PDB file of C-alpha atoms in Angstrom:
ATOM      1  CA  MET M   1     120.893 117.493 210.658  1.00  0.00           C
ATOM      2  CA  LYS M   2     117.502 115.739 211.023  1.00  0.00           C
ATOM      3  CA  LEU M   3     115.652 114.333 207.959  1.00  0.00           C
ATOM      4  CA  ALA M   4     112.254 112.686 207.917  1.00  0.00           C
ATOM      5  CA  ILE M   5     111.196 110.298 205.157  1.00  0.00           C
ATOM      6  CA  CYS M   6     107.446 109.543 204.910  1.00  0.00           C
ATOM      7  CA  ASP M   7     106.455 106.941 202.428  1.00  0.00           C
ATOM      8  CA  ASP M   8     104.036 103.983 202.712  1.00  0.00           C
ATOM      9  CA  GLU M   9     106.492 101.740 200.695  1.00  0.00           C
ATOM     10  CA  ILE M  10     109.039 100.211 203.061  1.00  0.00           C
ATOM     11  CA  VAL M  11     111.340  99.040 200.248  1.00  0.00           C
ATOM     12  CA  PHE M  12     111.431 102.495 198.758  1.00  0.00           C
ATOM     13  CA  ARG M  13     112.093 104.157 202.103  1.00  0.00           C
ATOM     14  CA  LYS M  14     115.114 101.811 202.689  1.00  0.00           C
ATOM     15  CA  GLN M  15     116.492 102.500 199.247  1.00  0.00           C
ATOM     16  CA  LEU M  16     116.193 106.252 199.738  1.00  0.00           C
ATOM     17  CA  ILE M  17     117.789 106.060 203.258  1.00  0.00           C
ATOM     18  CA  GLU M  18     120.625 104.197 201.646  1.00  0.00           C
ATOM     19  CA  SER M  19     121.209 106.808 199.001  1.00  0.00           C
ATOM     20  CA  ILE M  20     121.043 109.641 201.486  1.00  0.00           C
ATOM     21  CA  ASP M  21     123.466 107.881 203.817  1.00  0.00           C
ATOM     22  CA  LYS M  22     125.968 107.650 200.942  1.00  0.00           C
ATOM     23  CA  TYR M  23     125.644 111.306 200.174  1.00  0.00           C
ATOM     24  CA  TYR M  24     126.126 112.317 203.774  1.00  0.00           C
ATOM     25  CA  LYS M  25     128.708 109.643 204.510  1.00  0.00           C
ATOM     26  CA  ASN M  26     131.206 112.194 205.938  1.00  0.00           C
ATOM     27  CA  TYR M  27     128.498 114.041 207.934  1.00  0.00           C
ATOM     28  CA  SER M  28     128.838 112.980 211.553  1.00  0.00           C
ATOM     29  CA  ASN M  29     125.574 114.438 212.858  1.00  0.00           C
ATOM     30  CA  LEU M  30     122.829 112.939 210.620  1.00  0.00           C
ATOM     31  CA  ASP M  31     119.571 111.480 211.951  1.00  0.00           C
ATOM     32  CA  ILE M  32     117.016 109.902 209.647  1.00  0.00           C
ATOM     33  CA  TYR M  33     113.471 109.197 210.828  1.00  0.00           C
ATOM     34  CA  GLU M  34     111.087 106.874 208.972  1.00  0.00           C
ATOM     35  CA  PHE M  35     107.279 107.258 208.737  1.00  0.00           C
ATOM     36  CA  SER M  36     104.912 105.005 206.892  1.00  0.00           C
ATOM     37  CA  SER M  37     101.953 107.446 206.836  1.00  0.00           C
ATOM     38  CA  GLY M  38     101.088 111.151 207.132  1.00  0.00           C
ATOM     39  CA  GLU M  39      99.428 110.544 210.446  1.00  0.00           C
ATOM     40  CA  GLU M  40     102.638 109.064 211.863  1.00  0.00           C
ATOM     41  CA  LEU M  41     104.633 112.062 210.715  1.00  0.00           C
ATOM     42  CA  LEU M  42     102.191 114.581 212.096  1.00  0.00           C
ATOM     43  CA  GLU M  43     102.166 112.771 215.428  1.00  0.00           C
ATOM     44  CA  SER M  44     105.870 113.421 215.704  1.00  0.00           C
ATOM     45  CA  TYR M  45     105.231 117.168 215.244  1.00  0.00           C
ATOM     46  CA  ASP M  46     102.696 116.917 217.983  1.00  0.00           C
ATOM     47  CA  SER M  47     105.377 115.548 220.217  1.00  0.00           C
ATOM     48  CA  GLY M  48     107.721 118.494 219.392  1.00  0.00           C
ATOM     49  CA  ALA M  49     109.787 117.017 216.588  1.00  0.00           C
ATOM     50  CA  VAL M  50     111.784 119.355 214.363  1.00  0.00           C
ATOM     51  CA  TYR M  51     113.296 118.415 210.971  1.00  0.00           C
ATOM     52  CA  ASP M  52     115.556 120.156 208.525  1.00  0.00           C
ATOM     53  CA  ILE M  53     114.319 118.248 205.571  1.00  0.00           C
ATOM     54  CA  VAL M  54     111.157 116.244 204.853  1.00  0.00           C
ATOM     55  CA  PHE M  55     110.896 113.773 201.965  1.00  0.00           C
ATOM     56  CA  LEU M  56     107.210 113.270 201.567  1.00  0.00           C
ATOM     57  CA  ASP M  57     105.251 110.836 199.344  1.00  0.00           C
ATOM     58  CA  ILE M  58     102.268 112.453 197.788  1.00  0.00           C
ATOM     59  CA  GLU M  59     100.119 109.296 197.042  1.00  0.00           C
ATOM     60  CA  MET M  60      99.484 107.745 200.512  1.00  0.00           C
ATOM     61  CA  LYS M  61      96.312 106.193 201.954  1.00  0.00           C
ATOM     62  CA  ASP M  62      93.980 108.100 204.304  1.00  0.00           C
ATOM     63  CA  ILE M  63      95.849 111.520 204.354  1.00  0.00           C
ATOM     64  CA  ASN M  64      97.945 112.180 201.353  1.00  0.00           C
ATOM     65  CA  GLY M  65     101.210 114.078 201.127  1.00  0.00           C
ATOM     66  CA  LEU M  66      99.842 117.410 199.982  1.00  0.00           C
ATOM     67  CA  ASP M  67      97.354 117.566 202.889  1.00  0.00           C
ATOM     68  CA  THR M  68     100.045 116.444 205.303  1.00  0.00           C
ATOM     69  CA  ALA M  69     102.339 119.256 204.094  1.00  0.00           C
ATOM     70  CA  LYS M  70      99.513 121.770 204.556  1.00  0.00           C
ATOM     71  CA  ILE M  71      99.226 120.709 208.114  1.00  0.00           C
ATOM     72  CA  ILE M  72     102.969 120.792 208.573  1.00  0.00           C
ATOM     73  CA  ARG M  73     103.027 124.392 207.485  1.00  0.00           C
ATOM     74  CA  LYS M  74     100.522 125.342 210.217  1.00  0.00           C
ATOM     75  CA  TYR M  75     103.078 124.399 212.772  1.00  0.00           C
ATOM     76  CA  ARG M  76     104.964 127.567 211.628  1.00  0.00           C
ATOM     77  CA  ARG M  77     107.790 125.378 210.397  1.00  0.00           C
ATOM     78  CA  ASN M  78     110.570 126.215 207.958  1.00  0.00           C
ATOM     79  CA  GLU M  79     111.454 122.736 207.051  1.00  0.00           C
ATOM     80  CA  ILE M  80     112.461 122.026 203.421  1.00  0.00           C
ATOM     81  CA  ILE M  81     109.802 119.734 201.772  1.00  0.00           C
ATOM     82  CA  VAL M  82     110.717 117.513 198.944  1.00  0.00           C
ATOM     83  CA  PHE M  83     107.747 115.697 197.327  1.00  0.00           C
ATOM     84  CA  LEU M  84     108.137 112.069 196.087  1.00  0.00           C
ATOM     85  CA  THR M  85     105.627 111.124 193.436  1.00  0.00           C
ATOM     86  CA  SER M  86     104.890 108.799 190.569  1.00  0.00           C
ATOM     87  CA  HIS M  87     102.928 111.660 188.754  1.00  0.00           C
ATOM     88  CA  THR M  88     104.243 115.051 188.014  1.00  0.00           C
ATOM     89  CA  LYS M  89     100.624 116.372 187.678  1.00  0.00           C
ATOM     90  CA  TYR M  90     100.802 117.397 191.457  1.00  0.00           C
ATOM     91  CA  ALA M  91     103.658 119.804 190.812  1.00  0.00           C
ATOM     92  CA  ILE M  92     101.402 122.837 190.643  1.00  0.00           C
ATOM     93  CA  ASP M  93      99.706 121.972 193.966  1.00  0.00           C
ATOM     94  CA  GLY M  94     103.201 121.862 195.679  1.00  0.00           C
ATOM     95  CA  TYR M  95     103.468 125.704 195.298  1.00  0.00           C
ATOM     96  CA  GLU M  96     100.740 126.021 197.974  1.00  0.00           C
ATOM     97  CA  VAL M  97     103.065 124.623 200.556  1.00  0.00           C
ATOM     98  CA  ASN M  98     106.235 126.067 199.220  1.00  0.00           C
ATOM     99  CA  ALA M  99     107.726 122.676 198.275  1.00  0.00           C
ATOM    100  CA  LEU M 100     111.364 122.916 197.208  1.00  0.00           C
ATOM    101  CA  ARG M 101     111.316 120.155 194.445  1.00  0.00           C
ATOM    102  CA  PHE M 102     109.365 117.058 193.259  1.00  0.00           C
ATOM    103  CA  LEU M 103     111.403 113.834 192.777  1.00  0.00           C
ATOM    104  CA  GLU M 104     109.652 111.452 190.449  1.00  0.00           C
ATOM    105  CA  LYS M 105     109.652 107.702 191.316  1.00  0.00           C
ATOM    106  CA  PRO M 106     111.592 105.665 190.795  1.00  0.00           C
ATOM    107  CA  ILE M 107     114.155 108.117 192.068  1.00  0.00           C
ATOM    108  CA  ASN M 108     116.856 109.037 189.673  1.00  0.00           C
ATOM    109  CA  GLN M 109     120.169 109.271 191.600  1.00  0.00           C
ATOM    110  CA  GLU M 110     121.440 112.185 189.672  1.00  0.00           C
ATOM    111  CA  LYS M 111     118.341 114.245 190.422  1.00  0.00           C
ATOM    112  CA  LEU M 112     118.517 113.155 194.164  1.00  0.00           C
ATOM    113  CA  ILE M 113     122.119 114.225 194.375  1.00  0.00           C
ATOM    114  CA  SER M 114     121.261 117.510 192.503  1.00  0.00           C
ATOM    115  CA  THR M 115     118.510 118.251 195.022  1.00  0.00           C
ATOM    116  CA  LEU M 116     120.859 117.489 198.003  1.00  0.00           C
ATOM    117  CA  ASP M 117     123.607 119.645 196.518  1.00  0.00           C
ATOM    118  CA  TYR M 118     121.138 122.517 196.049  1.00  0.00           C
ATOM    119  CA  ILE M 119     119.986 122.200 199.707  1.00  0.00           C
ATOM    120  CA  ASP M 120     123.567 122.008 200.912  1.00  0.00           C
ATOM    121  CA  ILE M 121     124.699 125.061 198.952  1.00  0.00           C
ATOM    122  CA  ASN M 122     121.596 127.238 199.569  1.00  0.00           C
ATOM    123  CA  PHE M 123     120.423 126.425 203.034  1.00  0.00           C
ATOM    124  CA  SER M 124     123.198 124.837 205.127  1.00  0.00           C
ATOM    125  CA  THR M 125     124.999 128.255 205.340  1.00  0.00           C
ATOM    126  CA  LYS M 126     121.996 129.978 206.713  1.00  0.00           C
ATOM    127  CA  LYS M 127     122.156 130.437 210.430  1.00  0.00           C
ATOM    128  CA  SER M 128     119.204 129.385 212.388  1.00  0.00           C
ATOM    129  CA  LEU M 129     117.875 129.213 215.939  1.00  0.00           C
ATOM    130  CA  LEU M 130     115.895 126.440 217.691  1.00  0.00           C
ATOM    131  CA  LEU M 131     113.215 128.180 219.779  1.00  0.00           C
ATOM    132  CA  HIS M 132     111.309 126.496 222.540  1.00  0.00           C
ATOM    133  CA  THR M 133     108.196 128.641 222.233  1.00  0.00           C
ATOM    134  CA  ILE M 134     104.929 128.463 224.221  1.00  0.00           C
ATOM    135  CA  ASP M 135     103.553 126.769 221.075  1.00  0.00           C
ATOM    136  CA  GLY M 136     106.220 124.171 220.728  1.00  0.00           C
ATOM    137  CA  ASP M 137     109.682 123.976 219.062  1.00  0.00           C
ATOM    138  CA  SER M 138     110.434 125.966 216.018  1.00  0.00           C
ATOM    139  CA  ILE M 139     113.325 126.620 213.734  1.00  0.00           C
ATOM    140  CA  ILE M 140     113.801 130.154 212.487  1.00  0.00           C
ATOM    141  CA  TYR M 141     116.514 131.664 210.298  1.00  0.00           C
ATOM    142  CA  LEU M 142     118.301 134.682 211.546  1.00  0.00           C
ATOM    143  CA  ASP M 143     117.826 136.416 208.235  1.00  0.00           C
ATOM    144  CA  ASP M 144     113.976 136.189 208.748  1.00  0.00           C
ATOM    145  CA  ILE M 145     114.070 137.993 212.132  1.00  0.00           C
ATOM    146  CA  ILE M 146     112.957 141.589 212.018  1.00  0.00           C
ATOM    147  CA  TYR M 147     113.230 142.431 215.661  1.00  0.00           C
ATOM    148  CA  LEU M 148     112.980 141.164 219.205  1.00  0.00           C
ATOM    149  CA  GLU M 149     111.000 142.622 221.950  1.00  0.00           C
ATOM    150  CA  SER M 150     111.152 141.959 225.656  1.00  0.00           C
ATOM    151  CA  ILE M 151     107.907 142.039 227.541  1.00  0.00           C
ATOM    152  CA  ARG M 152     108.018 141.031 231.255  1.00  0.00           C
ATOM    153  CA  ASN M 153     109.511 137.480 231.413  1.00  0.00           C
ATOM    154  CA  TYR M 154     109.134 136.694 227.714  1.00  0.00           C
ATOM    155  CA  VAL M 155     110.864 137.652 224.477  1.00  0.00           C
ATOM    156  CA  HIS M 156     108.652 138.119 221.513  1.00  0.00           C
ATOM    157  CA  ILE M 157     110.453 137.410 218.223  1.00  0.00           C
ATOM    158  CA  TYR M 158     108.993 138.744 214.986  1.00  0.00           C
ATOM    159  CA  THR M 159     109.881 137.080 211.674  1.00  0.00           C
ATOM    160  CA  ARG M 160     108.927 138.011 208.185  1.00  0.00           C
ATOM    161  CA  VAL M 161     106.422 136.129 206.131  1.00  0.00           C
ATOM    162  CA  LYS M 162     108.188 135.006 202.886  1.00  0.00           C
ATOM    163  CA  SER M 163     107.375 137.284 199.897  1.00  0.00           C
ATOM    164  CA  ASP M 164     105.271 139.558 201.919  1.00  0.00           C
ATOM    165  CA  LEU M 165     106.010 143.332 202.172  1.00  0.00           C
ATOM    166  CA  ASP M 166     102.665 144.377 203.676  1.00  0.00           C
ATOM    167  CA  GLY M 167     103.425 143.973 207.269  1.00  0.00           C
ATOM    168  CA  ARG M 168     102.398 140.284 208.062  1.00  0.00           C
ATOM    169  CA  VAL M 169     104.788 138.802 210.544  1.00  0.00           C
ATOM    170  CA  LYS M 170     105.052 135.673 212.634  1.00  0.00           C
ATOM    171  CA  GLU M 171     105.373 135.967 216.252  1.00  0.00           C
ATOM    172  CA  HIS M 172     107.290 133.491 218.461  1.00  0.00           C
ATOM    173  CA  LYS M 173     107.014 133.883 222.229  1.00  0.00           C
ATOM    174  CA  VAL M 174     109.927 132.508 224.269  1.00  0.00           C
ATOM    175  CA  ARG M 175     110.352 132.543 228.079  1.00  0.00           C
ATOM    176  CA  LYS M 176     113.753 134.162 228.143  1.00  0.00           C
ATOM    177  CA  ASN M 177     115.281 137.589 228.331  1.00  0.00           C
ATOM    178  CA  LEU M 178     117.060 139.529 225.592  1.00  0.00           C
ATOM    179  CA  LYS M 179     120.586 139.026 226.788  1.00  0.00           C
ATOM    180  CA  ASP M 180     120.118 135.219 226.241  1.00  0.00           C
ATOM    181  CA  PHE M 181     119.947 135.877 222.605  1.00  0.00           C
ATOM    182  CA  LEU M 182     122.970 138.271 222.269  1.00  0.00           C
ATOM    183  CA  GLU M 183     125.643 135.571 221.754  1.00  0.00           C
ATOM    184  CA  ASP M 184     123.548 133.909 218.978  1.00  0.00           C
ATOM    185  CA  LEU M 185     123.074 137.257 217.201  1.00  0.00           C
ATOM    186  CA  GLN M 186     126.420 138.900 217.666  1.00  0.00           C
ATOM    187  CA  GLU M 187     127.907 137.801 214.321  1.00  0.00           C
ATOM    188  CA  SER M 188     124.819 138.989 212.455  1.00  0.00           C
ATOM    189  CA  CYS M 189     123.395 142.340 211.578  1.00  0.00           C
ATOM    190  CA  PHE M 190     121.509 142.864 214.906  1.00  0.00           C
ATOM    191  CA  TYR M 191     121.672 145.931 217.200  1.00  0.00           C
ATOM    192  CA  ARG M 192     120.403 146.269 220.736  1.00  0.00           C
ATOM    193  CA  CYS M 193     119.011 149.891 220.507  1.00  0.00           C
ATOM    194  CA  HIS M 194     116.966 149.712 223.748  1.00  0.00           C
ATOM    195  CA  ARG M 195     116.831 147.516 226.849  1.00  0.00           C
ATOM    196  CA  SER M 196     113.571 146.052 225.350  1.00  0.00           C
ATOM    197  CA  TYR M 197     114.510 145.780 221.737  1.00  0.00           C
ATOM    198  CA  ILE M 198     117.004 144.116 219.391  1.00  0.00           C
ATOM    199  CA  VAL M 199     116.616 145.114 215.803  1.00  0.00           C
ATOM    200  CA  ASN M 200     117.882 143.530 212.542  1.00  0.00           C
ATOM    201  CA  LEU M 201     119.563 146.299 210.734  1.00  0.00           C
ATOM    202  CA  ASP M 202     119.153 144.609 207.503  1.00  0.00           C
ATOM    203  CA  TYR M 203     115.527 145.689 207.636  1.00  0.00           C
ATOM    204  CA  VAL M 204     116.440 149.342 208.102  1.00  0.00           C
ATOM    205  CA  CYS M 205     116.889 150.958 204.602  1.00  0.00           C
ATOM    206  CA  SER M 206     117.586 154.521 205.432  1.00  0.00           C
ATOM    207  CA  TYR M 207     117.352 157.415 207.910  1.00  0.00           C
ATOM    208  CA  ASP M 208     117.390 161.208 207.469  1.00  0.00           C
ATOM    209  CA  SER M 209     116.772 164.255 209.642  1.00  0.00           C
ATOM    210  CA  ARG M 210     113.139 163.309 210.016  1.00  0.00           C
ATOM    211  CA  GLN M 211     112.770 159.591 210.322  1.00  0.00           C
ATOM    212  CA  VAL M 212     114.188 156.051 210.196  1.00  0.00           C
ATOM    213  CA  SER M 213     112.740 153.854 207.448  1.00  0.00           C
ATOM    214  CA  PHE M 214     112.212 150.171 207.292  1.00  0.00           C
ATOM    215  CA  ARG M 215     112.105 148.157 204.068  1.00  0.00           C
ATOM    216  CA  ILE M 216     109.112 146.270 205.340  1.00  0.00           C
ATOM    217  CA  ASN M 217     106.001 147.654 206.975  1.00  0.00           C
ATOM    218  CA  ILE M 218     105.885 146.130 210.406  1.00  0.00           C
ATOM    219  CA  TYR M 219     103.615 146.253 213.273  1.00  0.00           C
ATOM    220  CA  ASN M 220     104.823 148.526 216.126  1.00  0.00           C
ATOM    221  CA  SER M 221     107.315 150.067 213.789  1.00  0.00           C
ATOM    222  CA  SER M 222     106.664 153.711 214.880  1.00  0.00           C
ATOM    223  CA  GLN M 223     107.901 152.979 218.427  1.00  0.00           C
ATOM    224  CA  ILE M 224     111.040 151.196 217.058  1.00  0.00           C
ATOM    225  CA  LYS M 225     111.673 154.082 214.636  1.00  0.00           C
ATOM    226  CA  ASN M 226     111.472 156.634 217.448  1.00  0.00           C
ATOM    227  CA  ILE M 227     113.861 154.652 219.655  1.00  0.00           C
ATOM    228  CA  LEU M 228     116.264 154.248 216.747  1.00  0.00           C
ATOM    229  CA  TYR M 229     116.067 157.889 215.771  1.00  0.00           C
ATOM    230  CA  GLN M 230     116.732 159.079 219.298  1.00  0.00           C
ATOM    231  CA  ASN M 231     119.561 156.614 219.745  1.00  0.00           C
ATOM    232  CA  GLU M 232     122.838 158.571 219.000  1.00  0.00           C
ATOM    233  CA  VAL M 233     125.077 155.454 218.736  1.00  0.00           C
ATOM    234  CA  PHE M 234     122.829 153.923 216.100  1.00  0.00           C
ATOM    235  CA  LEU M 235     122.870 157.258 214.114  1.00  0.00           C
ATOM    236  CA  SER M 236     126.634 157.396 214.332  1.00  0.00           C
ATOM    237  CA  ILE M 237     127.427 153.908 213.318  1.00  0.00           C
ATOM    238  CA  PHE M 238     124.729 153.314 210.802  1.00  0.00           C
ATOM    239  CA  GLY M 239     126.634 154.744 207.843  1.00  0.00           C
ATOM    240  CA  LYS M 240     129.731 152.991 208.829  1.00  0.00           C
ATOM    241  CA  ILE M 241     128.437 149.419 209.149  1.00  0.00           C
ATOM    242  CA  ILE M 242     125.610 149.570 206.558  1.00  0.00           C
ATOM    243  CA  ILE M 243     126.045 149.961 202.796  1.00  0.00           C
ATOM    244  CA  SER M 244     123.064 150.642 200.551  1.00  0.00           C
ATOM    245  CA  LYS M 245     121.607 147.893 198.467  1.00  0.00           C
ATOM    246  CA  VAL M 246     118.473 147.618 196.264  1.00  0.00           C
ATOM    247  CA  GLY M 247     115.526 146.786 198.303  1.00  0.00           C
ATOM    248  CA  GLY M 248     117.262 147.017 201.706  1.00  0.00           C
ATOM    249  CA  VAL M 249     120.665 147.015 203.502  1.00  0.00           C
ATOM    250  CA  VAL M 250     123.277 144.533 204.313  1.00  0.00           C
ATOM    251  CA  CYS M 251     125.988 144.506 206.963  1.00  0.00           C
ATOM    252  CA  ARG M 252     129.601 145.010 206.329  1.00  0.00           C
ATOM    253  CA  LYS M 253     132.335 144.246 208.792  1.00  0.00           C
ATOM    254  CA  ASN M 254     135.204 146.821 209.116  1.00  0.00           C
TER     255      ASN M 254
END
């Protein structure tokens, strides 16, 4: 796990690192990176850095924490952002960058532990992939992948935009072939329906005698639907491995 702490007060950074180290004392794979300004943190992103959690001070000189977070989100990152602030008035602005929580300075240890507990319970179990895309490194969660498409020497991975059902997706372009992803995806709800496509069946909500339906409107869906509809193996196993669920479907192992 990689954590970034960005705060212009060195004493505060050291205290926070000490508290986090205590929480993760039995965690063998923990790396904590310190930054004294938003510029330093963003430079690390330019160099290809990837973090799981970013603790970010709001009130810093030059570029503040909110503006830093907005730029971080432009990197197509899924990092968990926890803001550090002396003033809760900034809380509303945090929704713009999908911040997880605000911790008020001086940090209350119980609230810090509660935040880390929440992250551990709700995020650590989500499987993710580290992608070396043509735009740089990016972490994506398997649950967010809608489908993968092979085009020549590249795989295009399409992930959903959070809270968006209108067809907006993110595209990640990786120089690999589909079979390179099969091992990473084998325990999840993915199905290779064609030599050029792997589809997340969790986004397929139903099929009947006329069509296959997705629970999200996606670009290029008509071609994928046709492939699935003509795939006899998919049609035969769909009802066995998928159970209906409000708003979509989930996988069930037999």
